[in-house]
Amino acid sequence: MLLDTAMDFCSTHSPVTSVRTRIEEESDFSDDLWRQVIDLGWTAIIIPESYAGLGLSMTDLVPIVESMGRNLMTTPLVSSTLAAHALIEGGSEEQKNTWLPRIAQGAIATIALAEAEGSWNLKQLTSFGTRTNGKVQLSGSKNLVENAAAADVILISINLEGEPVLALIEKSLIPDGALTREIIIDETRRAYQLDLDGIIIDESMLLASCCLKQIEYATLLLLCAEMAGGHAAVLNVIVEYLNTRKQFDRYIGSYQALKHPTVQILIDMEASRSHLYHAATIWNTATEDELEIALRMAKAHASESFAHAGDRAVQFHGGFGFTYECDAQLFLRRALWCQYQFGDEKYHRQLLAPLLLD
Amino acid sequence: MLLDTAMDFCSTHSPVTSVRTRIEEESDFSDDLWRQVIDLGWTAIIIPESYAGLGLSMTDLVPIVESMGRNLMTTPLVSSTLAAHALIEGGSEEQKNTWLPRIAQGAIATIALAEAEGSWNLKQLTSFGTRTNGKVQLSGSKNLVENAAAADVILISINLEGEPVLALIEKSLIPDGALTREIIIDETRRAYQLDLDGIIIDESMLLASCCLKQIEYATLLLLCAEMAGGHAAVLNVIVEYLNTRKQFDRYIGSYQALKHPTVQILIDMEASRSHLYHAATIWNTATEDELEIALRMAKAHASESFAHAGDRAVQFHGGFGFTYECDAQLFLRRALWCQYQFGDEKYHRQLLAPLLLD
Amino acid sequence: MSVSEQELKEFREEVSAWLKENNPGDPGFLLPESFMEVGTDEQFEYLRDWQSKVYHAGYLGMAWPAEYGGGGKPQVFQDIVTQEMARQRVPFMTNTIGLNWAGPLILSRGTEDEKKKYIKGILSAEDIWCQGFSEPDHGSDLGNAQTRAVRDGDDYIISGSKIWTSLGTYARYMILLARTSTDGPNKYAGLSFFLSPMKVEGVDPVPIKKLTSEYGFCQTYFNDARIPGTCIMGKEGEGWQIAMETLMYERGATGGQAGGLAAMDLNINDVLELAKRSTRNGKPALEDPLIRDRMVQFLIEAKGNALMIPRTRITALNSERPMAVAMSGKLRGTELKRRFCQFALSLQAANGGRFVGPQAIDGGKWQRSYFNSFSATIGGGTSQVQRNIVGERVLGLPKS
Amino acid sequence: MSVSEQELKEFREEVSAWLKENNPGDPGFLLPESFMEVGTDEQFEYLRDWQSKVYHAGYLGMAWPAEYGGGGKPQVFQDIVTQEMARQRVPFMTNTIGLNWAGPLILSRGTEDEKKKYIKGILSAEDIWCQGFSEPDHGSDLGNAQTRAVRDGDDYIISGSKIWTSLGTYARYMILLARTSTDGPNKYAGLSFFLSPMKVEGVDPVPIKKLTSEYGFCQTYFNDARIPGTCIMGKEGEGWQIAMETLMYERGATGGQAGGLAAMDLNINDVLELAKRSTRNGKPALEDPLIRDRMVQFLIEAKGNALMIPRTRITALNSERPMAVAMSGKLRGTELKRRFCQFALSLQAANGGRFVGPQAIDGGKWQRSYFNSFSATIGGGTSQVQRNIVGERVLGLPKS
């Protein structure tokens, strides 16, 4: 079972001590760990066999990303996979031929959809492209781009003559100083601002189809997997502390004020897993409405409940919870990041309303 | 201090045993108790001295109604006072001269604003009046009219030629069978449907001004007083049980699963009192916006938190809470009635939004 | 025994047609949602007749052994019947304790005599069963039961009282947990389990008025009631163990039930349906963004619960805490119901303040269901006790 | 001493003008919200200079006795200053423990020598004070303090460690709760209270990194630190009683504080102001009905809290449980803040995921405030412990 393998690998290779080491380091991730991920074939999972991949489904990545989330493991696997997914869905044959085999073998790719305003509406773009003589001149900036510094290729969204389009920027085209590291709440991740001003790409770098919806869905699925893993892990952090810490001569886990909310965190986590694996199960077969409902339900539920679990984890650790040394904060930060990327619970519920009620 | 007197009177004259007796009885309230309320001068409180009243303020009624709420005491005091308030605010001199002295001395009056659809928008009326030759022919029905069977006069709202107006209907004009008792969740109260079809009133029975807003404000104030009292009382019911009932050899009040939510009920109750007495304090001096904000905040907070307290009271009594014999249900029923009359928490928050945010 | 898909399909069509034909329809009064709420003779008789009709048509106890009155067929047939009953929302099978708890228990560990004596009457609803576990002073603390059963010659003399006996006045038998000894090594060791007759002198079920103002439960008094010694199930001192086995049936954690619809619970789709036809202040309630959002929240929560059971079938997704889903099921389901019934009232604006009667929306069933929802958040271990159980047994936290 | 309205009005104008003139303004870095969050030297020096300036202008300790360095004026003058500071949102007075807890304690029960030695330095911020009550292993259980103070000639030898010492590295003195005896009738009887020097050998305050990644607290180690015997306040064994008196000052339940703004807490109006200028997905956040409703809920809750204090002045409205409002104040205020800071993040859409830095909204202060809000829901008795206290002392429920 893929889940067991993935869980073993991630817990062995990303113990919390190494997570803390990574936070301190300059590089965006561990090259060594990344090499092993490639060797496991995970980068090739969703790439079709015709492009030298394994020809499996996004669904097969879910248990892997869940395990990574459980261990706060960071590699470019998710961002590369999402970029590959965009190429599969919307790329030209030439783009697929050029990039998919390379991504399968470990080339790093990422997606750059967000902008300074932080809008979750992916079609609301203030970075622009202007066509001239087979070239596209870019302007504006993209924000919160994960793993951008290491990326061999970045998939960006821009407003081209009033329409949102996707385009590829190869590493070689990014001028010095165009990437600036951004400070984000989840310190295990690396995010960058990408200044587009002055970058000119060839028209052949534009994707044939603007598959923003497909990218959004895949991102939601993998974010939910990451959150389900994180939620399970932070629950364990809480339970461990409740079973070892004493106050007033009793294990604090015997106090219902801590025990009962922890039970709710368990229940919420189980629901997150249920929503996640439901979405994963129907990924390949559902109608678009069914899939959209499943994904937005999963994201809405997980966003709220993982963030709540992180919040309670800090509180239930008392004074220790207030320190950087306590692992609770790592999960709270992770939860907040995931909550506010690609729509929080209110946002998704509002998009669900017409699908469910009207 | 009026509050102390009122609390003494209500707890002496409305012990919970007598409340349960009243539920079983046919009559809408105890004549004997009503006579004593009149003797205390409470029916004259808001009536101006020029109409043989005490010339005090609606504010002075707040501690009395709070005490009544605390003891689930029912008399026509509130409905009579609200009708009197409407007359003071919108009645003609003749109407005031006719009715205010009588109400001060104990004539029973009530207001009939609700209709079958249950709308909280008091201007949305489907009962009509048609003028002919100095008479107004009524049609439609009013619902959830408290104390209607005993009322000497009923103040109704109708749609008269496209405008909402208020009118008085004397008891003598109400035909046999026009009043039907309605089944409501708060069994301590009596409410009736009033069929208007066939009733014809004199034009002189129309109020000069349609003071629906003033009636709404006074109703909110007194409902909040009733809720604050009920909330305090149900808290005591809970605390009493938590201090006497044992499970697994411990007083159940020692379990944090019951203790901590009970603390929240206390905190909510204190906030309800704060909002209530703030609104009462500024009743005579505030700008209309200030008063509206205070009242809607009070109603929004109390509606939600008293209903929650009633709900928890049932739950925390365990099996006993599920029985009719347990007093928890009396307060839950009272709370739900108050919550759904004149707007629940969502409704008032929506009306507050433009006042507070824009 | 393998059954062909075709056979099942035909069977489903047959059942569906039969139910459509025989559905007893609107009785003209508000029906209870489950056996715990049967409060009037007319409700009871309507429901008993219906169960009897279903049984005699061969659609109840289909997988129970034929020699005791069952159908002797594969379980899958009964499951189809139950599904179709739920789909068509016909009334439920009212002898719930017999069909789902006492019956499976007797089939599993009863003697041949017991099986012969009890099973058929359970299915036909001729013999209504009730349960005598809880006592007035020890709500959630079953092991502390104080009702005494004292051996006297061939008989036992029962004294004490039990509470929350649903159908107590209609029942012919009770599954009874009583204390045969007080000097065991612990409180559990002195308990014994009886299949006890109700219609004997000294057994006095007194209806309890519920917070809904309706009846539906009894307190059953035992005033030195004499019952035959053969009524004991198993041996003296085995009561706790048998009661725990019974609770496994009650919680649905073990199969073997007779089947048939057990309740007509309102569910989240009923709330949605109510929301769609409700108006608040002259506008469709579903135009209100706060109502919309709350409704979506409930749908997400209900969907999460609905997905739990299929998910537990995938072992890898449940390896860490395999009992989490099953042990939290009652807590999740009953608390959700309580909250969505509350919400249903809020859809009714001022009419939320009505109660069961012709002028209330849907006859007041939402108000009644909200009040009745406490029987599930309290009975069978309060939600507070459920959280202890999940915290201790699933998460391994220390006892409170 | 009565003061005329006119005099007060003029004084308010004078203070207001002085503050406008002397407000030290934006330092170019994110300021802490309270003394507990002072994490860098530049923050500390900026704040100490400001307190010194306020004191030397005569606006701090105005009601404290003139012979020890105070102003010797009626309290009402200081209250006006504090109000104006809050209104103009100038930086807070950083020597909080000295001004609000240690100072009033020394004035109330200190010796003449102690008053002469300590009071002026507290006001001028020359002598920063810290607190040594909590210990690493006994968070909420103060009475169980294990730090030892052993008499040795004229001195005490201190060993053990204290935690959550704000300003520990800057402090000259600590109010210290330590155990002078282990064989009293109970754990409280062995505790004594010290006004203990920090700058002596063997006292080692080590900064703790907070979940915000900033500093602001220390763990203070005592490695057989020798302090003069005169540092003890009161007598040996009186420590618990004095500590409890100190906590009354900490909770604001007793007057006598030096005054001046104690914190620059974000409040609900700041959230509203943020909401008004926030956009979510290209639209003003306040056009979103769910955001609007949540904002209104917060405003109602905050208003309820704000109304509590004036209401407690009306005895008749508080006769049943006179301590309910005061004892629940910390719980209400700190939990509200935690929740409204969370909400503030949700106003920022994807930018809610940023942290302290130039690209974050308001420099990331909402994220930081949310994280720092836990210091108040945990420190000084967690919210869970607060609920016990209110339940037991206000409602009279049995101990948990």
mmCIF file of C-alpha atoms in Angstrom, chain A residues 254-353:
data_model
loop_
_atom_site.group_PDB
_atom_site.id
_atom_site.type_symbol
_atom_site.label_atom_id
_atom_site.label_comp_id
_atom_site.label_asym_id
_atom_site.label_seq_id
_atom_site.Cartn_x
_atom_site.Cartn_y
_atom_site.Cartn_z
ATOM 1 C CA SER A 254 -7.586 13.629 32.590
ATOM 2 C CA TYR A 255 -9.099 17.118 32.603
ATOM 3 C CA GLN A 256 -12.204 17.238 30.462
ATOM 4 C CA ALA A 257 -11.392 20.833 29.540
ATOM 5 C CA LEU A 258 -8.543 19.384 27.482
ATOM 6 C CA LYS A 259 -9.817 15.906 26.795
ATOM 7 C CA HIS A 260 -13.133 16.832 25.226
ATOM 8 C CA PRO A 261 -11.834 19.442 22.789
ATOM 9 C CA THR A 262 -9.131 16.946 21.820
ATOM 10 C CA VAL A 263 -11.853 14.443 20.992
ATOM 11 C CA GLN A 264 -13.406 17.084 18.760
ATOM 12 C CA ILE A 265 -10.043 17.571 17.049
ATOM 13 C CA LEU A 266 -9.955 13.821 16.416
ATOM 14 C CA ILE A 267 -13.470 13.868 15.009
ATOM 15 C CA ASP A 268 -12.641 16.815 12.776
ATOM 16 C CA MET A 269 -9.505 15.080 11.563
ATOM 17 C CA GLU A 270 -11.415 11.940 10.696
ATOM 18 C CA ALA A 271 -13.920 14.045 8.777
ATOM 19 C CA SER A 272 -11.072 15.756 6.927
ATOM 20 C CA ARG A 273 -9.729 12.389 5.893
ATOM 21 C CA SER A 274 -13.170 11.259 4.805
ATOM 22 C CA HIS A 275 -13.692 14.332 2.644
ATOM 23 C CA LEU A 276 -10.178 14.070 1.242
ATOM 24 C CA TYR A 277 -10.332 10.425 0.246
ATOM 25 C CA HIS A 278 -13.803 10.864 -1.112
ATOM 26 C CA ALA A 279 -12.544 13.598 -3.425
ATOM 27 C CA ALA A 280 -9.545 11.473 -4.344
ATOM 28 C CA THR A 281 -11.732 8.458 -5.050
ATOM 29 C CA ILE A 282 -14.000 10.295 -7.437
ATOM 30 C CA TRP A 283 -11.167 12.359 -8.998
ATOM 31 C CA ASN A 284 -11.120 10.400 -12.233
ATOM 32 C CA THR A 285 -14.784 9.556 -12.571
ATOM 33 C CA ALA A 286 -16.947 12.314 -11.130
ATOM 34 C CA THR A 287 -18.880 14.942 -13.015
ATOM 35 C CA GLU A 288 -17.392 18.392 -12.704
ATOM 36 C CA ASP A 289 -20.052 19.471 -10.218
ATOM 37 C CA GLU A 290 -19.517 16.429 -8.036
ATOM 38 C CA LEU A 291 -15.786 16.954 -8.011
ATOM 39 C CA GLU A 292 -16.069 20.641 -7.320
ATOM 40 C CA ILE A 293 -18.446 19.968 -4.424
ATOM 41 C CA ALA A 294 -16.186 17.305 -2.957
ATOM 42 C CA LEU A 295 -13.064 19.457 -3.201
ATOM 43 C CA ARG A 296 -14.579 22.627 -1.842
ATOM 44 C CA MET A 297 -16.200 20.717 1.015
ATOM 45 C CA ALA A 298 -12.851 19.151 1.811
ATOM 46 C CA LYS A 299 -10.999 22.458 1.714
ATOM 47 C CA ALA A 300 -13.650 24.305 3.723
ATOM 48 C CA HIS A 301 -13.720 21.670 6.420
ATOM 49 C CA ALA A 302 -9.979 21.151 6.602
ATOM 50 C CA SER A 303 -9.092 24.849 6.559
ATOM 51 C CA GLU A 304 -11.192 25.591 9.571
ATOM 52 C CA SER A 305 -10.553 22.483 11.579
ATOM 53 C CA PHE A 306 -6.801 22.158 11.074
ATOM 54 C CA ALA A 307 -6.303 25.810 12.010
ATOM 55 C CA HIS A 308 -8.440 25.220 15.065
ATOM 56 C CA ALA A 309 -6.405 22.146 15.991
ATOM 57 C CA GLY A 310 -3.186 24.155 15.670
ATOM 58 C CA ASP A 311 -4.614 26.917 17.827
ATOM 59 C CA ARG A 312 -5.693 24.470 20.525
ATOM 60 C CA ALA A 313 -2.366 22.674 20.350
ATOM 61 C CA VAL A 314 -0.589 25.870 21.379
ATOM 62 C CA GLN A 315 -3.105 26.582 24.133
ATOM 63 C CA PHE A 316 -3.098 23.066 25.557
ATOM 64 C CA HIS A 317 0.683 23.098 25.890
ATOM 65 C CA GLY A 318 0.369 26.001 28.323
ATOM 66 C CA GLY A 319 3.549 28.024 28.796
ATOM 67 C CA PHE A 320 5.564 25.566 26.743
ATOM 68 C CA GLY A 321 3.122 26.052 23.885
ATOM 69 C CA PHE A 322 4.069 29.697 23.820
ATOM 70 C CA THR A 323 7.680 28.864 23.016
ATOM 71 C CA TYR A 324 9.283 28.370 19.665
ATOM 72 C CA GLU A 325 10.681 25.111 20.965
ATOM 73 C CA CYS A 326 7.256 23.510 21.188
ATOM 74 C CA ASP A 327 6.206 21.764 17.989
ATOM 75 C CA ALA A 328 2.645 23.050 18.286
ATOM 76 C CA GLN A 329 3.607 26.311 16.579
ATOM 77 C CA LEU A 330 5.032 24.474 13.569
ATOM 78 C CA PHE A 331 1.625 22.986 12.910
ATOM 79 C CA LEU A 332 -0.297 26.154 13.693
ATOM 80 C CA ARG A 333 1.830 28.018 11.156
ATOM 81 C CA ARG A 334 1.383 25.271 8.606
ATOM 82 C CA ALA A 335 -2.368 25.258 9.214
ATOM 83 C CA LEU A 336 -2.683 29.018 8.753
ATOM 84 C CA TRP A 337 -0.718 28.910 5.543
ATOM 85 C CA CYS A 338 -2.901 26.165 4.142
ATOM 86 C CA GLN A 339 -6.060 27.880 5.365
ATOM 87 C CA TYR A 340 -5.313 31.082 3.516
ATOM 88 C CA GLN A 341 -4.003 29.666 0.258
ATOM 89 C CA PHE A 342 -6.583 28.992 -2.430
ATOM 90 C CA GLY A 343 -9.534 30.074 -0.306
ATOM 91 C CA ASP A 344 -10.528 29.767 3.309
ATOM 92 C CA GLU A 345 -13.625 28.069 4.661
ATOM 93 C CA LYS A 346 -15.939 31.032 4.129
ATOM 94 C CA TYR A 347 -14.830 31.427 0.536
ATOM 95 C CA HIS A 348 -15.419 27.817 -0.384
ATOM 96 C CA ARG A 349 -18.724 27.666 1.438
ATOM 97 C CA GLN A 350 -19.879 30.634 -0.552
ATOM 98 C CA LEU A 351 -18.929 28.876 -3.768
ATOM 99 C CA LEU A 352 -20.648 25.714 -2.582
ATOM 100 C CA ALA A 353 -23.903 27.467 -1.796
#
